[in-house]
Short mmCIF file of C-alpha atoms in Angstrom, two decimals:
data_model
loop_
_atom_site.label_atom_id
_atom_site.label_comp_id
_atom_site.label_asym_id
_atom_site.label_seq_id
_atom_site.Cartn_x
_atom_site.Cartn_y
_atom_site.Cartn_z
CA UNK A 847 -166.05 -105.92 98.58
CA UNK A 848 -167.71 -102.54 99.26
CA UNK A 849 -171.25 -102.16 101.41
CA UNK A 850 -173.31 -99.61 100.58
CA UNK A 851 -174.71 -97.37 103.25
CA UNK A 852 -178.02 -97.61 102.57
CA UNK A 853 -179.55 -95.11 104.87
CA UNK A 854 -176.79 -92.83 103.64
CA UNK A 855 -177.65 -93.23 100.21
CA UNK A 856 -182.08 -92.76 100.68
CA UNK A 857 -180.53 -89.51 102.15
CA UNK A 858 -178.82 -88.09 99.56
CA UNK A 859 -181.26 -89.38 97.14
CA UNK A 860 -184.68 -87.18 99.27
CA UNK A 861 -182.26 -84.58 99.39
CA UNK A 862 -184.04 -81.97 97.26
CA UNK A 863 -183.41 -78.32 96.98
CA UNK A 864 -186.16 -76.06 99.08
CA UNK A 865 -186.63 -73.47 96.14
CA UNK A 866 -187.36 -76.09 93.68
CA UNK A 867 -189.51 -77.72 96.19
CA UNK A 868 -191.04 -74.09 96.79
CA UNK A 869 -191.84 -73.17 92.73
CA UNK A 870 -193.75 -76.95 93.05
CA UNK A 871 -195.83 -76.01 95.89
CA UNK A 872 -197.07 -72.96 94.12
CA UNK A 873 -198.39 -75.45 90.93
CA UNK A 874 -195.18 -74.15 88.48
CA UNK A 875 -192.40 -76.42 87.35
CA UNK A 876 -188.81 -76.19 85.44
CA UNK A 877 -187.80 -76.54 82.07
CA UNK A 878 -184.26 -76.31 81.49
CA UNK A 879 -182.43 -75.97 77.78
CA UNK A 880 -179.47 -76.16 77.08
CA UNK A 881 -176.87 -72.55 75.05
CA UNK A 882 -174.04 -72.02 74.12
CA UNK A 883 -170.67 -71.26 76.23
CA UNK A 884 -171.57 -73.15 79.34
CA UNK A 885 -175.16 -71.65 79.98
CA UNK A 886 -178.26 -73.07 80.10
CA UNK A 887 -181.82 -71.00 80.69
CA UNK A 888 -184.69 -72.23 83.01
CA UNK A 889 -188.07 -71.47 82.22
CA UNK A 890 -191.11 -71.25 84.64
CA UNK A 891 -194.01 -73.43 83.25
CA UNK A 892 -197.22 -74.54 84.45
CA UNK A 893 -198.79 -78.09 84.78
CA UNK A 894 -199.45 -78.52 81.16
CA UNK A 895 -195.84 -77.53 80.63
CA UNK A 896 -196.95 -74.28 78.98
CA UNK A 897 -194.47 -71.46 79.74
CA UNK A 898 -195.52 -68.45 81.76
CA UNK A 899 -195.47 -65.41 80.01
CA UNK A 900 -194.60 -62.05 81.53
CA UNK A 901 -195.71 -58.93 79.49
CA UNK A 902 -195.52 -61.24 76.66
CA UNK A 903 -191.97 -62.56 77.18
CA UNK A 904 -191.46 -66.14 78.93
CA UNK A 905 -190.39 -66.17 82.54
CA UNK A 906 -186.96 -67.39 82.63
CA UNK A 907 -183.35 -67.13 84.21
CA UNK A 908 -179.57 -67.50 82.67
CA UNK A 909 -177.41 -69.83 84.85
CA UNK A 910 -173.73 -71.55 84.12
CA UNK A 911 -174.56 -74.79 83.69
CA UNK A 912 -170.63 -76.09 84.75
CA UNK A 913 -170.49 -77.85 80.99
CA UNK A 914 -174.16 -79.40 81.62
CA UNK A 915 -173.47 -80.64 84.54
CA UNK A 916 -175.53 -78.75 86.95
CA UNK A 917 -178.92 -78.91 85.30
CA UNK A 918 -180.86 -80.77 87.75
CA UNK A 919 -182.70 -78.40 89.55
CA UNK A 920 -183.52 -81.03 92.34
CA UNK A 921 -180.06 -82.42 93.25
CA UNK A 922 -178.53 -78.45 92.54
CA UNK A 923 -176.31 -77.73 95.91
CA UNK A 924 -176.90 -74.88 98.21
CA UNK A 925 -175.29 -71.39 96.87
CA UNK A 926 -174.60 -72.85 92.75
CA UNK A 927 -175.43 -70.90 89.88
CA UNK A 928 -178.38 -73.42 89.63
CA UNK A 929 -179.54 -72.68 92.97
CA UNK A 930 -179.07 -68.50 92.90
CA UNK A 931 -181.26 -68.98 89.20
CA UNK A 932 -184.00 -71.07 91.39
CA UNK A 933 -184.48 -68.34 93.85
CA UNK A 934 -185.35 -65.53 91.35
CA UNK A 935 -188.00 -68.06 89.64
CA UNK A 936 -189.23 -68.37 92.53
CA UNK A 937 -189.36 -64.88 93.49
CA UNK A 938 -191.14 -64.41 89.79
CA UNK A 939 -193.02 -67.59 90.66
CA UNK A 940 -194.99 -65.88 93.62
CA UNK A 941 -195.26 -62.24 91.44
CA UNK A 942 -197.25 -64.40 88.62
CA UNK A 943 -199.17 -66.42 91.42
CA UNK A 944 -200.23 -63.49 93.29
CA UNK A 945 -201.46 -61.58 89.61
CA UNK A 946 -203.07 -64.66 88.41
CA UNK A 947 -207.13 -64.64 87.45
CA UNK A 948 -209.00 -66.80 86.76
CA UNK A 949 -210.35 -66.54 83.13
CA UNK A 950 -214.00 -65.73 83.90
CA UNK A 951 -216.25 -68.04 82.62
CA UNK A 952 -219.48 -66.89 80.50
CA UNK A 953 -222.62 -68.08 80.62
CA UNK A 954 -224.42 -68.57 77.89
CA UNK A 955 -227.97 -67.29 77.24
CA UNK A 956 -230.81 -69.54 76.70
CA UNK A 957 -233.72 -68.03 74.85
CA UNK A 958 -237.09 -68.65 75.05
CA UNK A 959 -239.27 -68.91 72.11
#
């Protein structure tokens, strides 16, 4: 019979990865898909899963994916392809956060007859 260790195990479940953590505090999250020879792409999107556009191309990185299995950008380990990928969203992340406006909003005119 095995026992668990369950403090262990809440551990390496919180766990989470700082620049993942980091591109959520700034209101962005992750979508990841899946190309061809071993390489996935993450994309930087907002809360309505819209993805941020840059001079009218997305905002996205190229990572090895290790055969898909390094796509979870909350469980990726310190120094993986994953992980290097996270840090220049991020970096992006804080570019498109700082040159952000608001939309302005217009008011319309009533007139008076």
């Amino acid at each position: 019979m095995t026992t668990l260790n369950k403090p262990a195990n809440e551990k390496a479940q919180a766990a989470a990865n700082t620049n993942y953590n980091e591109i959520l505090g700034l209101g962005f999250k992750i979508e990841i898909r899946s190309q061809s020879n071993g390489k996935s792409r993450a994309y930087l999107t907002d809360n309505k899963n819209e993805r941020i556009m840059e001079n009218g191309v997305p905002i996205s990185i190229d990572f090895y994916d290790n055969k898909g299995q390094s796509v979870n950008p909350v469980r990726s380990r310190e120094g993986s392809h994953l992980d290097y990928g996270l840090k220049l969203l991020l970096e992006k992340a804080k570019k498109a956060k700082l040159t952000e406006t608001p939309e302005p909003k217009s008011k319309k005119v009533k007139f008076k007859m």
